[in-house]
Tab-separated table of C-alpha atoms and ligand atoms in Angstrom:
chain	number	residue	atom	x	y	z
A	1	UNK	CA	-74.368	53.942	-61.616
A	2	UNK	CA	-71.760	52.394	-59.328
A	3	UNK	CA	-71.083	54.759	-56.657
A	4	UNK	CA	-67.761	53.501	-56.323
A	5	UNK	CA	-66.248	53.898	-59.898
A	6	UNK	CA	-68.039	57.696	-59.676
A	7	UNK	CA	-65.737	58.231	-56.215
A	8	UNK	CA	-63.067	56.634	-57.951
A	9	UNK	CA	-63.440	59.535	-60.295
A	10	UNK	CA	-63.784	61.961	-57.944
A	11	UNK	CA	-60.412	60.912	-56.181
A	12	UNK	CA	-58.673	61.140	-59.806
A	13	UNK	CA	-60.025	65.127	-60.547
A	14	UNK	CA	-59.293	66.457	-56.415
A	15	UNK	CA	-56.068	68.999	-55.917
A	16	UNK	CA	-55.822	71.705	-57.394
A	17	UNK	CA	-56.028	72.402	-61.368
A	18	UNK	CA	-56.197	68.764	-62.152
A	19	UNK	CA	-57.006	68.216	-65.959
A	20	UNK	CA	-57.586	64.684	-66.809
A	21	UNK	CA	-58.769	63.084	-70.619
A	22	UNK	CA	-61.457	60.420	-70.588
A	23	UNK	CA	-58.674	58.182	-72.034
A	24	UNK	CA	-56.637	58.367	-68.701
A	25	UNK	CA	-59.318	57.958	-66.580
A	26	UNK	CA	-60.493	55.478	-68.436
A	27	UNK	CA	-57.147	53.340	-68.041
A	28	UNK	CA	-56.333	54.001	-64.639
A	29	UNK	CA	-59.944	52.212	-63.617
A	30	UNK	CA	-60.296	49.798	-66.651
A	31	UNK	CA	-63.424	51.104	-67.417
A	32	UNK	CA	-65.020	52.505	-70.754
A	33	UNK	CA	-64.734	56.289	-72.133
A	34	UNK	CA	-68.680	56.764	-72.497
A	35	UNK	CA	-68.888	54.563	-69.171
A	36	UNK	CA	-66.775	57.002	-67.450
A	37	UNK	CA	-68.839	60.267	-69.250
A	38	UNK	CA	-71.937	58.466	-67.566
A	39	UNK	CA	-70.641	58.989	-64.139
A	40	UNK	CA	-69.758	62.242	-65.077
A	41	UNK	CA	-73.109	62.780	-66.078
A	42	UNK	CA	-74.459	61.629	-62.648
A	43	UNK	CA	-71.806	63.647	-60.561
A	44	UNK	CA	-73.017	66.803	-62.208
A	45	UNK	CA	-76.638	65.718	-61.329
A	46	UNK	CA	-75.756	65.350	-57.863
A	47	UNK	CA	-74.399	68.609	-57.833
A	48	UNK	CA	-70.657	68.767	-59.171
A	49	UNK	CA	-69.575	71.594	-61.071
A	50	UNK	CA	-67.175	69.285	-63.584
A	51	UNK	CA	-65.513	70.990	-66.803
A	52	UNK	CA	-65.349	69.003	-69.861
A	53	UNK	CA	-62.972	70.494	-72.618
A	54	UNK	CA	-62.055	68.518	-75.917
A	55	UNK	CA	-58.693	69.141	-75.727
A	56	UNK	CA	-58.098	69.287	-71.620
A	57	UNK	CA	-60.005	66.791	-70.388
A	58	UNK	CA	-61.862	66.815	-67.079
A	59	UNK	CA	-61.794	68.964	-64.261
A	60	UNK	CA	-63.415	69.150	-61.237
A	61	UNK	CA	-64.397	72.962	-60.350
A	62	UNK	CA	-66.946	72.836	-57.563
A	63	UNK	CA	-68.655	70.158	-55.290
A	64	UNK	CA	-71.959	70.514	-53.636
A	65	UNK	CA	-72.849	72.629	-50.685
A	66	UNK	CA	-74.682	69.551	-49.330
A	67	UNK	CA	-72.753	67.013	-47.869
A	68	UNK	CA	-73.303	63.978	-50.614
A	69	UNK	CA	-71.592	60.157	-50.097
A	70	UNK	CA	-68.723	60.673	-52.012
A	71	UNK	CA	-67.769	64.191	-49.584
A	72	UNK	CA	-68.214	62.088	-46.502
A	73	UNK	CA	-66.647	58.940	-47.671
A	74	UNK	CA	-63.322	60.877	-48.646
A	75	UNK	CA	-60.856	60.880	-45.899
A	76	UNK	CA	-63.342	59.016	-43.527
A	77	UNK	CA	-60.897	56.810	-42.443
A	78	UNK	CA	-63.911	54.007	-41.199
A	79	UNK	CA	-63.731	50.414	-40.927
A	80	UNK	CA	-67.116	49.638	-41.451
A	81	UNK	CA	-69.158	52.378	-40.915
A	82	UNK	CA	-70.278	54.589	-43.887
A	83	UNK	CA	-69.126	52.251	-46.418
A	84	UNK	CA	-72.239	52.536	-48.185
A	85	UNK	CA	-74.256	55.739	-47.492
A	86	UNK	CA	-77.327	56.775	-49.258
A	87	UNK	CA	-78.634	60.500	-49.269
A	88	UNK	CA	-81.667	61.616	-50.144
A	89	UNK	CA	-83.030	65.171	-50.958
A	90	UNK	CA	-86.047	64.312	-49.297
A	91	UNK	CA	-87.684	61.143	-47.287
A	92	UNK	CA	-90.252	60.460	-44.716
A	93	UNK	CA	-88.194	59.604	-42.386
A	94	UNK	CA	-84.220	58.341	-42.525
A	95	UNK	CA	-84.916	55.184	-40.004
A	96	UNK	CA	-88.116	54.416	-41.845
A	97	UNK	CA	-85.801	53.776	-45.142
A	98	UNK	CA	-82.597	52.445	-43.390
A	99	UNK	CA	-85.412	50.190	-41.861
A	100	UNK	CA	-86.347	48.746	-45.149
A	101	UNK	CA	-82.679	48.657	-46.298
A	102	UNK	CA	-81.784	46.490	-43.422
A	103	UNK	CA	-84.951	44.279	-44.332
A	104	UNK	CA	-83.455	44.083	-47.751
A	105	UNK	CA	-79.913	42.714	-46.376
A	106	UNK	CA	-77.879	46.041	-45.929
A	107	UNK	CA	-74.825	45.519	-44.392
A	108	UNK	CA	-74.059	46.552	-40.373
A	109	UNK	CA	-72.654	50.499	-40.982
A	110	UNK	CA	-74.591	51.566	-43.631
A	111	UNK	CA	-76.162	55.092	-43.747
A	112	UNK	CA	-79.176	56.941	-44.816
A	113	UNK	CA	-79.086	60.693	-44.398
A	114	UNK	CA	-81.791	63.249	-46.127
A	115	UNK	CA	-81.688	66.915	-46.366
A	116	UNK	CA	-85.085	66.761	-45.054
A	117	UNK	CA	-87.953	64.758	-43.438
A	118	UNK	CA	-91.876	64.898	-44.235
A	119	UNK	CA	-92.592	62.542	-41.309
A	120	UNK	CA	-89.377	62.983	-39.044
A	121	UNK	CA	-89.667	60.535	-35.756
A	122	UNK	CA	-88.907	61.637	-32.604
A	123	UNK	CA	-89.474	59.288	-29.535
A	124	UNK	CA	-92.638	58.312	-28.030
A	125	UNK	CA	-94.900	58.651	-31.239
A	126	UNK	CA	-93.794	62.419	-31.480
A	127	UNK	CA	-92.480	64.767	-34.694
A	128	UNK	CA	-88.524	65.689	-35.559
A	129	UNK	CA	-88.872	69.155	-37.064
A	130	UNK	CA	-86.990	67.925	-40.302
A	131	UNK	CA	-86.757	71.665	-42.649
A	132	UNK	CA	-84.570	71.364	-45.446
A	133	UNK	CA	-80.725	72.334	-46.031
A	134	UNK	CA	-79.249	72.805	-42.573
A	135	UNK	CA	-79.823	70.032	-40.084
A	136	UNK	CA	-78.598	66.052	-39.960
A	137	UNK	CA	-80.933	63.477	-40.674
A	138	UNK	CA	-79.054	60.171	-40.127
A	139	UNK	CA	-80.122	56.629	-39.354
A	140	UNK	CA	-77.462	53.840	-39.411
A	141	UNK	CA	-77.945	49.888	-39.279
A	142	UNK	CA	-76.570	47.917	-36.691
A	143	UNK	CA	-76.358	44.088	-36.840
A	144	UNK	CA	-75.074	43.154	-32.996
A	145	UNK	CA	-74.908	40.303	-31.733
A	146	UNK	CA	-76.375	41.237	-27.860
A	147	UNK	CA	-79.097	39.821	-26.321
A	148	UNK	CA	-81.838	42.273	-26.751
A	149	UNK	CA	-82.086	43.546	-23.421
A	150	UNK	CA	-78.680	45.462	-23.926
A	151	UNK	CA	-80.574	47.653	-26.815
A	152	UNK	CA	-80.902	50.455	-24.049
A	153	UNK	CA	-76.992	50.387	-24.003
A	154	UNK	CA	-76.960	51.498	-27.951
A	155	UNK	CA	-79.098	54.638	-27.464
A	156	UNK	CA	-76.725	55.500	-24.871
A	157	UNK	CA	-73.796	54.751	-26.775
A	158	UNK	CA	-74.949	56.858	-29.647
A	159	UNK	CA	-75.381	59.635	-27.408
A	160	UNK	CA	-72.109	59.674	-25.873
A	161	UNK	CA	-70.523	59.432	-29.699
A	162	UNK	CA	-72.716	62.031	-31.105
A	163	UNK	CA	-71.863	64.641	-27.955
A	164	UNK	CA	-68.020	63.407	-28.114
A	165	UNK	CA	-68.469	64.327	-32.298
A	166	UNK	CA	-70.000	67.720	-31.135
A	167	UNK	CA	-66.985	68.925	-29.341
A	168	UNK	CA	-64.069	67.467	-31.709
A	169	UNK	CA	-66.687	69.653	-34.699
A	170	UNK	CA	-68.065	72.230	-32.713
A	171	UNK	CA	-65.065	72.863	-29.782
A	172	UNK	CA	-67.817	72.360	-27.066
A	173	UNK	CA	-69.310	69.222	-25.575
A	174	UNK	CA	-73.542	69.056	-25.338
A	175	UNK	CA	-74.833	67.655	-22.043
A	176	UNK	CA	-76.924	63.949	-21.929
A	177	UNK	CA	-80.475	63.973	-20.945
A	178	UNK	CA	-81.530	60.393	-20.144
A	179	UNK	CA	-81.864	58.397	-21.639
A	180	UNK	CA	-81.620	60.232	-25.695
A	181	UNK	CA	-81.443	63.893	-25.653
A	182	UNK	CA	-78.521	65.990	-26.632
A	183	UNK	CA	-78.717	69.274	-24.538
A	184	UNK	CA	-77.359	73.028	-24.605
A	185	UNK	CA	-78.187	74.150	-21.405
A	186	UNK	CA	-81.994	72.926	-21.170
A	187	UNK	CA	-82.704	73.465	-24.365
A	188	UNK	CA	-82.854	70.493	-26.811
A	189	UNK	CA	-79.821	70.110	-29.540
A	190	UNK	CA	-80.756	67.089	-30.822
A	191	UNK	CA	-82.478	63.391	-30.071
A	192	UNK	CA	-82.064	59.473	-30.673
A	193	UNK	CA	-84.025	56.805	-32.032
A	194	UNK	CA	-83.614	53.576	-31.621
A	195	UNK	CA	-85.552	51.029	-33.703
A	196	UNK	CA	-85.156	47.113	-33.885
A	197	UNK	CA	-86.326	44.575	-35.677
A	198	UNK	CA	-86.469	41.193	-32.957
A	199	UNK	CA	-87.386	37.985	-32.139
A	200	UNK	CA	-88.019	36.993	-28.788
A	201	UNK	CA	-83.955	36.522	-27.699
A	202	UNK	CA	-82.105	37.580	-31.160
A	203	UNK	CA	-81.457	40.763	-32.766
A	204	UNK	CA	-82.415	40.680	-36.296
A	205	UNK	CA	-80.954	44.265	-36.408
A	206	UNK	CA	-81.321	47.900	-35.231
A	207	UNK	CA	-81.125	51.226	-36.634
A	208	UNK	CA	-79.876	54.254	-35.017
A	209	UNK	CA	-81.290	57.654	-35.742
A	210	UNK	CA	-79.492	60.779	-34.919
A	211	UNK	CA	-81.401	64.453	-35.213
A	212	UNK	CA	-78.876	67.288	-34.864
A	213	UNK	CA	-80.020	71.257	-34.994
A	214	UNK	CA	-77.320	72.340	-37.256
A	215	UNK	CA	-77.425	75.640	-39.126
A	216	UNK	CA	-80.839	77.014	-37.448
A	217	UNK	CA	-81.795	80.004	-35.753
A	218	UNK	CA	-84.099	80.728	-32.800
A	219	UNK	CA	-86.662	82.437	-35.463
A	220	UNK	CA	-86.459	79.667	-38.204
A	221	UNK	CA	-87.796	76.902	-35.596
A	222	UNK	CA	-91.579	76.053	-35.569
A	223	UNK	CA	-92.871	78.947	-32.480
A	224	UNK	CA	-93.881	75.741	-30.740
A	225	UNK	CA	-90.452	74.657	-30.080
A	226	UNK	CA	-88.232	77.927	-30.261
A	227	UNK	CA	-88.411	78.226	-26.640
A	228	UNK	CA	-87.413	74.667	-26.128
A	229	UNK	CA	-84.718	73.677	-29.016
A	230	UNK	CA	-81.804	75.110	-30.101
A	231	UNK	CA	-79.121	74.788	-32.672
A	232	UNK	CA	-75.295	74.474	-33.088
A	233	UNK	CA	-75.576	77.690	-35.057
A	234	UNK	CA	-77.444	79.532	-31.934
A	235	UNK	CA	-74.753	77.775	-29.674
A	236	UNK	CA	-71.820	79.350	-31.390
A	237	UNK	CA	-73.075	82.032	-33.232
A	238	UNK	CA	-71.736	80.656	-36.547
A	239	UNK	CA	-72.781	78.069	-38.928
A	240	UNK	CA	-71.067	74.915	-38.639
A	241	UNK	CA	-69.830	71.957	-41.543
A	242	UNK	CA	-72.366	69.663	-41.516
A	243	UNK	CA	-69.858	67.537	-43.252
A	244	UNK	CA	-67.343	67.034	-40.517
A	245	UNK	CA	-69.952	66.310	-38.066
A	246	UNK	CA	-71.327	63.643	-40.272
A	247	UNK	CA	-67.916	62.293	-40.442
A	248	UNK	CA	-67.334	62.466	-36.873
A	249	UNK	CA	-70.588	60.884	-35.617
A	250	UNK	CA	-69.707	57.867	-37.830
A	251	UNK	CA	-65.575	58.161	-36.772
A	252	UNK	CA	-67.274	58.004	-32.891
A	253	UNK	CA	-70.200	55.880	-33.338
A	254	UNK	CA	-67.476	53.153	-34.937
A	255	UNK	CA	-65.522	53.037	-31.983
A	256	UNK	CA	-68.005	53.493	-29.182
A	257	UNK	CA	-69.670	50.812	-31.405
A	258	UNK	CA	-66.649	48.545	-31.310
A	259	UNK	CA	-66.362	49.060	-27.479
A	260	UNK	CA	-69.714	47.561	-27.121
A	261	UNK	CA	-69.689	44.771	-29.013
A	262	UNK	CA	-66.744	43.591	-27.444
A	263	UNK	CA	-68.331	43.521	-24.286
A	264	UNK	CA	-67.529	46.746	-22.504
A	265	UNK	CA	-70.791	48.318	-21.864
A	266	UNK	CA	-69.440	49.683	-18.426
A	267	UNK	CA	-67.355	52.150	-20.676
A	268	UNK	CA	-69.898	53.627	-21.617
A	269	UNK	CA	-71.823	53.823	-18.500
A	270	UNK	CA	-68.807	55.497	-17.214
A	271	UNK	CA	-68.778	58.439	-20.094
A	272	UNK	CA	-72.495	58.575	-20.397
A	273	UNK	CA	-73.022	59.058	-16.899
A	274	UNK	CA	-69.723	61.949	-16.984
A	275	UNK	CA	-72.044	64.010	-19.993
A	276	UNK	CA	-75.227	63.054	-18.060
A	277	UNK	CA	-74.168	64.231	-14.390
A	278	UNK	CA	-77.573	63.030	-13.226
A	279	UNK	CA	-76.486	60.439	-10.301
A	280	UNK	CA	-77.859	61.746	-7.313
A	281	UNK	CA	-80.261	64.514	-9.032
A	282	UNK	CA	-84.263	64.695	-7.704
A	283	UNK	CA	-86.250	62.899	-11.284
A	284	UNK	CA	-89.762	62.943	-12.362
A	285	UNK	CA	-89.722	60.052	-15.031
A	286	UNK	CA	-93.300	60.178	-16.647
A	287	UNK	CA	-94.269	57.016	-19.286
A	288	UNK	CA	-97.874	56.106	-20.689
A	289	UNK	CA	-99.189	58.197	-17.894
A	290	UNK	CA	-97.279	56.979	-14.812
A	291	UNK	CA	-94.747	58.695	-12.931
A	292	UNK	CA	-91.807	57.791	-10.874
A	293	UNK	CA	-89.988	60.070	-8.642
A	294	UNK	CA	-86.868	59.954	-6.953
A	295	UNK	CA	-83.218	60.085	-6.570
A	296	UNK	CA	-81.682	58.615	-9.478
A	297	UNK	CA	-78.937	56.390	-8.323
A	298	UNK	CA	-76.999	55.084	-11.304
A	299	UNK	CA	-77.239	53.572	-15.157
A	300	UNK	CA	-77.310	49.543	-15.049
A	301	UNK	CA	-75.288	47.280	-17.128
A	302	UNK	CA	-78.175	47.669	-19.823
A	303	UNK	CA	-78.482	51.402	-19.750
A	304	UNK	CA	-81.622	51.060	-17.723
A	305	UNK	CA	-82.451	54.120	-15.206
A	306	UNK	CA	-82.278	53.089	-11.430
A	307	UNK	CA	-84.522	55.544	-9.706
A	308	UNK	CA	-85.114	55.149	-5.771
A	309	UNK	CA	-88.337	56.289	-4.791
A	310	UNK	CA	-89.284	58.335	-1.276
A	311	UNK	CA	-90.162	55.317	0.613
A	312	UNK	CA	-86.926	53.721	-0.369
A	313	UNK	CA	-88.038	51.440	-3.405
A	314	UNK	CA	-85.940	50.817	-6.167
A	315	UNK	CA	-87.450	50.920	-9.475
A	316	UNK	CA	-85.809	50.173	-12.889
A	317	UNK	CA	-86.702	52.633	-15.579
A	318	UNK	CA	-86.904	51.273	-18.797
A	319	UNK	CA	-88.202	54.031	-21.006
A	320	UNK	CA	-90.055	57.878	-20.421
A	321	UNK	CA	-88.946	61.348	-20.334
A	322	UNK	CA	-86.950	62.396	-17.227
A	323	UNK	CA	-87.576	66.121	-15.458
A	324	UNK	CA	-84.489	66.763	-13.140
A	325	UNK	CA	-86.535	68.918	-10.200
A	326	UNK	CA	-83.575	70.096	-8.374
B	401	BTN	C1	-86.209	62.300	-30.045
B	401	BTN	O1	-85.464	62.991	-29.330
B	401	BTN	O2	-87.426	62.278	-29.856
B	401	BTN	C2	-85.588	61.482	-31.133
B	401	BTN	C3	-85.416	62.251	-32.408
B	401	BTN	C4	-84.749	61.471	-33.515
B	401	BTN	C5	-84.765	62.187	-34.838
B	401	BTN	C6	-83.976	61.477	-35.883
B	401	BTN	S1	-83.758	62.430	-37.345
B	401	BTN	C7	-83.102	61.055	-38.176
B	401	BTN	C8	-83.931	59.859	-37.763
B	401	BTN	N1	-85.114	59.748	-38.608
B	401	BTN	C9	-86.232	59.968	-37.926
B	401	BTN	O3	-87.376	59.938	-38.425
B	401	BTN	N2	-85.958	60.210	-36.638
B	401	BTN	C10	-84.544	60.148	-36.375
């Protein structure tokens, strides 16, 4: 079905005790009566609780407890982003599809979200924890034009969004762990992956996933990781809408977005390394079995670490998990 004439109807039946006959529906979009009982059809599938009375018309009586496109989409107030959004019940993983969406010609902004993940990424070859109902799952396709030495600068970027759409959502702001991890004191809130698809000097395109711990508590994580990750829900001691999160990553990612395509990539150096306070802290930065250890000085212009080592050597860290010793 067109997702668009279904939202159209949507829009139409919201407010309060809104009663509308196929017939007016029909003429206000200039589509057909059985076309328009169709989307009805697929609305209720997706979860909307819509009355149908022969004499009344239509009315709209519940909508899901999930967030679904047309929830998100209303009052988004985007440009681009979230213009088409696709949400599963279940996938393997959200950047795996977005991947082959973007493949397919899906336009930069576009979303996949799932209520849960068989084969959730995290970085480095590792597992998201994906359970069903009460976290975000989100990838999003990006199509910028950067050389791709500046993709470092998007993970960081989508990090300093998603904590900025923490506070507006959840009234307090999550600290940045280099160079992906969203933080509530140590313990991990959610993660970023960053996947492109390149040729040696051009960005075909990239897609951004975001993992958020939403509506968890310490006993419904894995034992493996209840020590070690945490939730909004632990955080504030109340369940938050996963729906005006959603909405506020994409409200955030836009601009932060915009910012770096135009060229301002020391913007967000500036508020990544404000949410990161790690200039100047003591780092262990292990990757593929190596480790460097230092002071770490600053963020370059591509969102690479600069870590100086004991004997005074700078070294430019690229990718790895940071410890902050002291
Ligand atoms: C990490 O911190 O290791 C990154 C975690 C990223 C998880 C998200 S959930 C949505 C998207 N789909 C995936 O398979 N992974 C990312």
């Amino acid at each position: 079905m067109s997702a668009e004439a279904a939202g159209k109807i949507l829009e139409m039946l919201r407010g309060d005790n809104i009663h509308l006959s196929g017939t007016e529906i029909s003429k206000a979009l200039g589509i057909s009566r059985s076309a328009i009982w169709k989307h009805i059809q697929s609305l209720r599938r997706a979860g909307y609780q819509i009355e149908a009375k022969p004499a009344r018309g239509y009315r709209l009586i519940a909508v899901p407890a999930h967030p679904t496109q047309w929830e998100i989409q209303a009052g988004l107030g985007t440009e681009r982003f979230g213009k088409d959004i696709y949400v599963f019940p279940e996938v393997n993983s959200t950047n795996v599809v977005a991947f082959r969406l973007a493949l397919r010609g899906a336009q930069e902004g576009a979303v996949v979200l799932a209520e849960s993940q068989t084969r959730g990424k995290g970085r480095v070859g590792r597992r998201w924890e994906s359970p069903a109902g009460s976290n975000i799952y989100l990838s999003i396709i990006l199509r910028p034009k950067i050389p791709p030495t500046k993709i470092p600068l998007i993970t960081l970027m989508a990090a300093v969004a998603c904590a900025e759409a923490i506070e507006e959502t959840a009234g307090f702001i999550p600290t940045i762990k280099w160079p992906n991890d969203l933080l509530v004191g140590e313990k991990k809130l959610g993660g970023i992956l960053t996947e492109a698809d390149m040729e040696m000097d051009v960005i075909n395109f990239v897609v951004v996933g975001l993992g958020v711990n939403c509506n968890m508590t310490r006993a419904s994580f894995p034992p493996s990781i209840q020590d070690t990750a945490t939730s909004l829900q632990e955080a504030l001691g109340e369940k938050i809408s996963r729906l005006l999160l959603i909405q506020a990553i994409l409200r955030n990612m836009e601009q932060w977005y915009t910012i770096l395509v135009q060229g301002q990539g020391g913007e967000i150096r500036r508020r990544w390394k404000e949410l990161s306070q790690i200039e100047g802290k003591e780092v262990a930065v292990s990757f593929m079995g190596a480790v460097v250890k230092g002071t770490a000085l600053d963020i370059d212009d591509d969102g690479v670490l600069l870590v100086q080592e004991g004997g005074g050597e700078l070294k430019r860290v690229v990718a790895g998990d940071v410890h902050v010793r002291r």
